[in-house]
PDB file of C-alpha atoms in Angstrom:
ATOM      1  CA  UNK I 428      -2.779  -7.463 -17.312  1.00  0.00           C
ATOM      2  CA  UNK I 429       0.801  -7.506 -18.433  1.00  0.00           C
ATOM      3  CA  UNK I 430       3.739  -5.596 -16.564  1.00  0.00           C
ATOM      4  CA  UNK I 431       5.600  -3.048 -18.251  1.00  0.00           C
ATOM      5  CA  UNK I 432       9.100  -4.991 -19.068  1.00  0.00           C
ATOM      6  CA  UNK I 433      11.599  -3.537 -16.775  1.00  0.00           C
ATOM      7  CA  UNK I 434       9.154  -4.822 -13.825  1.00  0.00           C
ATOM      8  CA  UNK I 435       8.748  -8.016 -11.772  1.00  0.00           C
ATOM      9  CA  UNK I 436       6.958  -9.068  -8.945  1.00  0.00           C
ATOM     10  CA  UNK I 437       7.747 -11.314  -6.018  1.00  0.00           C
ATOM     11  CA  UNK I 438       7.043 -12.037  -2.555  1.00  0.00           C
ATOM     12  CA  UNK I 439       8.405 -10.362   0.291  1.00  0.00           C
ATOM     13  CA  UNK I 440      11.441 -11.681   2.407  1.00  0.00           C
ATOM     14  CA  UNK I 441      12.556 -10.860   5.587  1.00  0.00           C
ATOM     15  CA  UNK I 442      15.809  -8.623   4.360  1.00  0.00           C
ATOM     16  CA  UNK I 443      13.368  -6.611   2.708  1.00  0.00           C
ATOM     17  CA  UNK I 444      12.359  -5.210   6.007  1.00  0.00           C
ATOM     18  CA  UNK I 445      14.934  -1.839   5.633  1.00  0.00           C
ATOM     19  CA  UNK I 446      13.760  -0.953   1.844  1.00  0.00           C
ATOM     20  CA  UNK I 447      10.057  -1.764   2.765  1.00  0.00           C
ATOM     21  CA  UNK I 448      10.282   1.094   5.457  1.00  0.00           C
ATOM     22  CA  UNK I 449      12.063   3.720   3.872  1.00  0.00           C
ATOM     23  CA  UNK I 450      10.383   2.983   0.718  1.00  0.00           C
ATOM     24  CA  UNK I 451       7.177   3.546   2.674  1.00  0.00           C
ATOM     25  CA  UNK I 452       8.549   6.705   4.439  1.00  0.00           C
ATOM     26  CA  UNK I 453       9.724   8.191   1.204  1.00  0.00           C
ATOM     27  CA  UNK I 454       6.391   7.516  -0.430  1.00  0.00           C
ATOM     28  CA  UNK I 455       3.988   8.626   2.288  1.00  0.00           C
ATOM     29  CA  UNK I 456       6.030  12.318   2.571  1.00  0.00           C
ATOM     30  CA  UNK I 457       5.449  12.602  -1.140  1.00  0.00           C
ATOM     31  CA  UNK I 458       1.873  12.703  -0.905  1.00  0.00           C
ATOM     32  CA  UNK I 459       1.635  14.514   2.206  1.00  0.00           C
ATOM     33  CA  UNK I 460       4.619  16.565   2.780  1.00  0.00           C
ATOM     34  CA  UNK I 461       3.444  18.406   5.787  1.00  0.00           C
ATOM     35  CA  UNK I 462       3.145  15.555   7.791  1.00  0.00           C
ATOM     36  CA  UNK I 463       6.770  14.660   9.388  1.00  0.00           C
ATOM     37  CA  UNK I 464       6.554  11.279   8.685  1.00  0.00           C
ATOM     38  CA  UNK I 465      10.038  10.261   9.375  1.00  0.00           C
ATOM     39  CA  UNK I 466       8.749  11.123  13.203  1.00  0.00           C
ATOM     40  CA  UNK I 467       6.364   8.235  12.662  1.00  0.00           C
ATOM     41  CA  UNK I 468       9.426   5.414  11.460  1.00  0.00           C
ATOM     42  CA  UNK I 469       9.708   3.489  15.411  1.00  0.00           C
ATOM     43  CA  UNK I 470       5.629   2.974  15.401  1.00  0.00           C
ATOM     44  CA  UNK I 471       5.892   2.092  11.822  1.00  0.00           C
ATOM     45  CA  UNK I 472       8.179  -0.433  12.393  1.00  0.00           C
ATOM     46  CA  UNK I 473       6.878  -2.129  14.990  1.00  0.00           C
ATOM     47  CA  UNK I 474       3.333  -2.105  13.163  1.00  0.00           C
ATOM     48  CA  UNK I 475       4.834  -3.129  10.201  1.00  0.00           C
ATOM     49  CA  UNK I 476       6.692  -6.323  12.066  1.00  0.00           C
ATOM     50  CA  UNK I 477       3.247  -6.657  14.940  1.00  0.00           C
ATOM     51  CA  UNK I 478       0.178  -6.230  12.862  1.00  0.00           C
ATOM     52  CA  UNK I 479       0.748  -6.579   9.380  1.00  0.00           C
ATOM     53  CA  UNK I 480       3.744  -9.428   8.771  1.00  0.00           C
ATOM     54  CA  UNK I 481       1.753 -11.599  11.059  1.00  0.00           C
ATOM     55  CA  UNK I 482      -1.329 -11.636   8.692  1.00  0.00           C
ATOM     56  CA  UNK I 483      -0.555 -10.313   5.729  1.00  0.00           C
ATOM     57  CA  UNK I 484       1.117 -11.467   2.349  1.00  0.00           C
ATOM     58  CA  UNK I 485       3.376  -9.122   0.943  1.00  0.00           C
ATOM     59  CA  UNK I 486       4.044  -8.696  -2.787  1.00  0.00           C
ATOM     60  CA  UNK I 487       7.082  -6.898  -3.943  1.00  0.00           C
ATOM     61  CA  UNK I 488       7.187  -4.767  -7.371  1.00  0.00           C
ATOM     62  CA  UNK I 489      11.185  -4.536  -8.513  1.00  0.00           C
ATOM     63  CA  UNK I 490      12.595  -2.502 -11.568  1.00  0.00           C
ATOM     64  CA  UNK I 491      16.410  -2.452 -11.948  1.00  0.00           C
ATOM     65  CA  UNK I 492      16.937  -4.752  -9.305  1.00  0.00           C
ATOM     66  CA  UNK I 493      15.896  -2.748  -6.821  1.00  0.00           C
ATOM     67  CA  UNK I 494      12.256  -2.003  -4.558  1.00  0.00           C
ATOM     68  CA  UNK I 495       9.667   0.336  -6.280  1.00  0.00           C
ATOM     69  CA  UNK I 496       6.796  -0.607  -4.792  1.00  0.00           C
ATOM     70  CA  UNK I 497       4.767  -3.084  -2.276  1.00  0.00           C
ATOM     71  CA  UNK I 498       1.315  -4.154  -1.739  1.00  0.00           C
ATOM     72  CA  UNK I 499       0.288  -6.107   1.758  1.00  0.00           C
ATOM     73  CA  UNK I 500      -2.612  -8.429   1.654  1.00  0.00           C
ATOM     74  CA  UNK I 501      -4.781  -9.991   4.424  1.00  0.00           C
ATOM     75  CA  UNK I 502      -6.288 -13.130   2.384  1.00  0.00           C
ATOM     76  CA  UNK I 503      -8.134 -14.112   5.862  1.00  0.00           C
ATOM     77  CA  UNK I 504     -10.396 -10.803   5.428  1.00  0.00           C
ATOM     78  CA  UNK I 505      -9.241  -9.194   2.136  1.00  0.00           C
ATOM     79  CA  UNK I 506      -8.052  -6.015   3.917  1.00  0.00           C
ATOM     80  CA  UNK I 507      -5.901  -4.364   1.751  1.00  0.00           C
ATOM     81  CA  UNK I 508      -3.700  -2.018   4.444  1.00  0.00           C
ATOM     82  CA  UNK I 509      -1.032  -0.733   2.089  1.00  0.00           C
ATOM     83  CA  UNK I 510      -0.178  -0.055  -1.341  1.00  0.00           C
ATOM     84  CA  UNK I 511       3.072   1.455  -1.535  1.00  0.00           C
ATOM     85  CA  UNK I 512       5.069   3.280  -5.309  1.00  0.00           C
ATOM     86  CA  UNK I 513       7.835   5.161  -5.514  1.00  0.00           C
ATOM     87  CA  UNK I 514       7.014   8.401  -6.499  1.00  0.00           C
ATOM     88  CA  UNK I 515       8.719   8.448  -9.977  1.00  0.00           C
ATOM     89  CA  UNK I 516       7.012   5.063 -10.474  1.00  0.00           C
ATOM     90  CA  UNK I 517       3.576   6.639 -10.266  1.00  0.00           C
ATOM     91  CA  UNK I 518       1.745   5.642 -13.894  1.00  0.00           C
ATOM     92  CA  UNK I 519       4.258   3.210 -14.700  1.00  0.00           C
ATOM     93  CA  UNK I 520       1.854   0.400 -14.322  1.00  0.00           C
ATOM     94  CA  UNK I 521       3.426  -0.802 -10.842  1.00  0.00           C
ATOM     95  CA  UNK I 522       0.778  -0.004  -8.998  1.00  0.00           C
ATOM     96  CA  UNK I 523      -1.879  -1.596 -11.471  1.00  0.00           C
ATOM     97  CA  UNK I 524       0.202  -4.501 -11.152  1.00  0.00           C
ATOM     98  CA  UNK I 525       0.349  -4.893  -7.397  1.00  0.00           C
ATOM     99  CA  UNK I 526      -3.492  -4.310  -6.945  1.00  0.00           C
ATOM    100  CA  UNK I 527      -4.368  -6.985  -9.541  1.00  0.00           C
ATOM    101  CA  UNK I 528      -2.147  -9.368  -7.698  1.00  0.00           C
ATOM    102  CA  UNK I 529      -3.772  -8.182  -4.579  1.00  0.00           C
ATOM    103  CA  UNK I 530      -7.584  -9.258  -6.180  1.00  0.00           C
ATOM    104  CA  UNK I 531      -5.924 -12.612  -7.249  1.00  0.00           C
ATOM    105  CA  UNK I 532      -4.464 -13.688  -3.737  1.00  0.00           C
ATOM    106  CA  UNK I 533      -8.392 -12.723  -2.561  1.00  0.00           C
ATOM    107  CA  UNK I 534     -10.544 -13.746  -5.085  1.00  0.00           C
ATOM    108  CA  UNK I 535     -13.759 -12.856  -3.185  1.00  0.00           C
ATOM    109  CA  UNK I 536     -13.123  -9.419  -2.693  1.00  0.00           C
ATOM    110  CA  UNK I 537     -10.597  -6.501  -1.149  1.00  0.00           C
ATOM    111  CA  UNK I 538     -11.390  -3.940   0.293  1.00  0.00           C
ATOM    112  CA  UNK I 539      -9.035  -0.674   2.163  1.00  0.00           C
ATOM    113  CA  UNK I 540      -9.185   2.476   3.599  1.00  0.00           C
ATOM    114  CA  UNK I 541      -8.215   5.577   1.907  1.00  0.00           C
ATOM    115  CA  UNK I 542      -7.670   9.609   3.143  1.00  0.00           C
ATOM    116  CA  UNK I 543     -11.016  11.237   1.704  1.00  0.00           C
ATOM    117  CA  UNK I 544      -8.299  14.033   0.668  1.00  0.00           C
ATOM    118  CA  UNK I 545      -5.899  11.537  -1.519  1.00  0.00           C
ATOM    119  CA  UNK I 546      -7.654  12.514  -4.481  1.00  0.00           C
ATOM    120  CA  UNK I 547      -4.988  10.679  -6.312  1.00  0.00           C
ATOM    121  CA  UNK I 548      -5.309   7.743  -4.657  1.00  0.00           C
ATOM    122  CA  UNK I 549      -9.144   7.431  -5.143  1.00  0.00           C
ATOM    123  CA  UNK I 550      -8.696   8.101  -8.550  1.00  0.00           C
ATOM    124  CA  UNK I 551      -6.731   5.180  -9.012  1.00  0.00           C
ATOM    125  CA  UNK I 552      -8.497   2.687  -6.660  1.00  0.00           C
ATOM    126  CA  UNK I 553     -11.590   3.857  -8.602  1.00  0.00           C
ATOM    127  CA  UNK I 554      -9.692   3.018 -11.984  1.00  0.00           C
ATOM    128  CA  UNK I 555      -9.140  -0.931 -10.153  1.00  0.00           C
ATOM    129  CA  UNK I 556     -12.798  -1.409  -9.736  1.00  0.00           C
ATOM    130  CA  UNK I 557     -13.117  -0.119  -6.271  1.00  0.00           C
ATOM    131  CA  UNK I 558     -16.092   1.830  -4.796  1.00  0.00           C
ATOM    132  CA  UNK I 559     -16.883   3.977  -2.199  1.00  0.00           C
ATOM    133  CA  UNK I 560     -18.458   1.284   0.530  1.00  0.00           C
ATOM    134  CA  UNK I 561     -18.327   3.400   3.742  1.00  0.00           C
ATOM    135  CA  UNK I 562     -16.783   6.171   5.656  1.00  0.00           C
ATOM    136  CA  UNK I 563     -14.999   6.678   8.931  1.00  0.00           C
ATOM    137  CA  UNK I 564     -11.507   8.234  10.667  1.00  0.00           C
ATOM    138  CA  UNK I 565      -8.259   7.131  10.572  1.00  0.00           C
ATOM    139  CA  UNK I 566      -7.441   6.141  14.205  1.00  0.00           C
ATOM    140  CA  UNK I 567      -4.514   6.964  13.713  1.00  0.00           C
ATOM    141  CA  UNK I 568      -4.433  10.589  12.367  1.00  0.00           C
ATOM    142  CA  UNK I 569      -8.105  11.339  13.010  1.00  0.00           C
ATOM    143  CA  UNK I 570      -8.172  12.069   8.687  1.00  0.00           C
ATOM    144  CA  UNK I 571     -11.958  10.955   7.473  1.00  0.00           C
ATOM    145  CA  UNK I 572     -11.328   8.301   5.097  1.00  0.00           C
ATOM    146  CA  UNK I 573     -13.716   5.864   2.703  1.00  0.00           C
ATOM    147  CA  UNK I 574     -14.060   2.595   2.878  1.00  0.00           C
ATOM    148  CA  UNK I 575     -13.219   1.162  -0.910  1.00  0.00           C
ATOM    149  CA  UNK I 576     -14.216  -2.035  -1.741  1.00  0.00           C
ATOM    150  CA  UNK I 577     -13.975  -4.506  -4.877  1.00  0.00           C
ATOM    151  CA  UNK I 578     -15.911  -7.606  -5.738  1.00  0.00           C
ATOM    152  CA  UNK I 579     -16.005  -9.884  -8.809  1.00  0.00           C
TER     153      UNK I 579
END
């Protein structure tokens, strides 16, 4: 898989922290603008410094010199928690990118959680190789979701 020319991919450093959050924020309203996610930024924060920093690798797309996109891997457990593309970035081949460097830094497998009602987003994960592997609720938000999973 090659990247489309105008963008790289590197890891995460810690004075990414501002542009990883309101990347995230800006990304999550797109696909579901009726949630006020910008209510949400404080517990995002501190779950995005308490829970997944701690564990997980983080792998930064860039075009232009600037964010478009993240992916955060667990390689303990393979727990893909967040894939993250700037809206006008969808299709580009970011995304495609980030999830293949996902499977490489977990060679034995990933697997995530996604809304049952992201149509978009299974879509995608489904183009990667992923398949439906469970089902449950977002503790969180209560939303059903599907367990996705990939293997080699």
């Amino acid at each position: 898989m090659s990247l489309p020319p105008d963008i790289s991919l590197r890891a995460y450093q810690a004075d990414d922290e501002d542009a990883s959050i309101a990347l995230w924020l800006r990304t999550w309203q797109a696909t579901y603008p009726d949630i006020d996610f910008a209510a949400r930024l404080d517990w995002w924060r501190a779950r995005w410094r308490n829970e997944l920093l701690p564990v997980a690798k983080v792998v930064v797309a860039e075009a232009k010199g600037g964010m478009i996109g993240f992916v955060t891997i667990d390689t303990a457990t393979g727990y893909l928690d967040q894939l993250v593309v700037a809206p006008e970035y969808w299709g580009s081949g970011a995304g495609l990118a980030l999830v293949t460097e996902a499977k490489r830094r977990s060679p034995a497998g990933v697997d995530l959680d996604v809304n049952v009602d992201n149509a978009r987003a299974k879509a995608f994960y489904g183009k990667c190789g992923f398949t439906v592997t469970g089902d449950g609720k977002n503790p969180t938000t209560g939303r059903p979701i599907h367990r996705m999973s990939w293997r080699p």
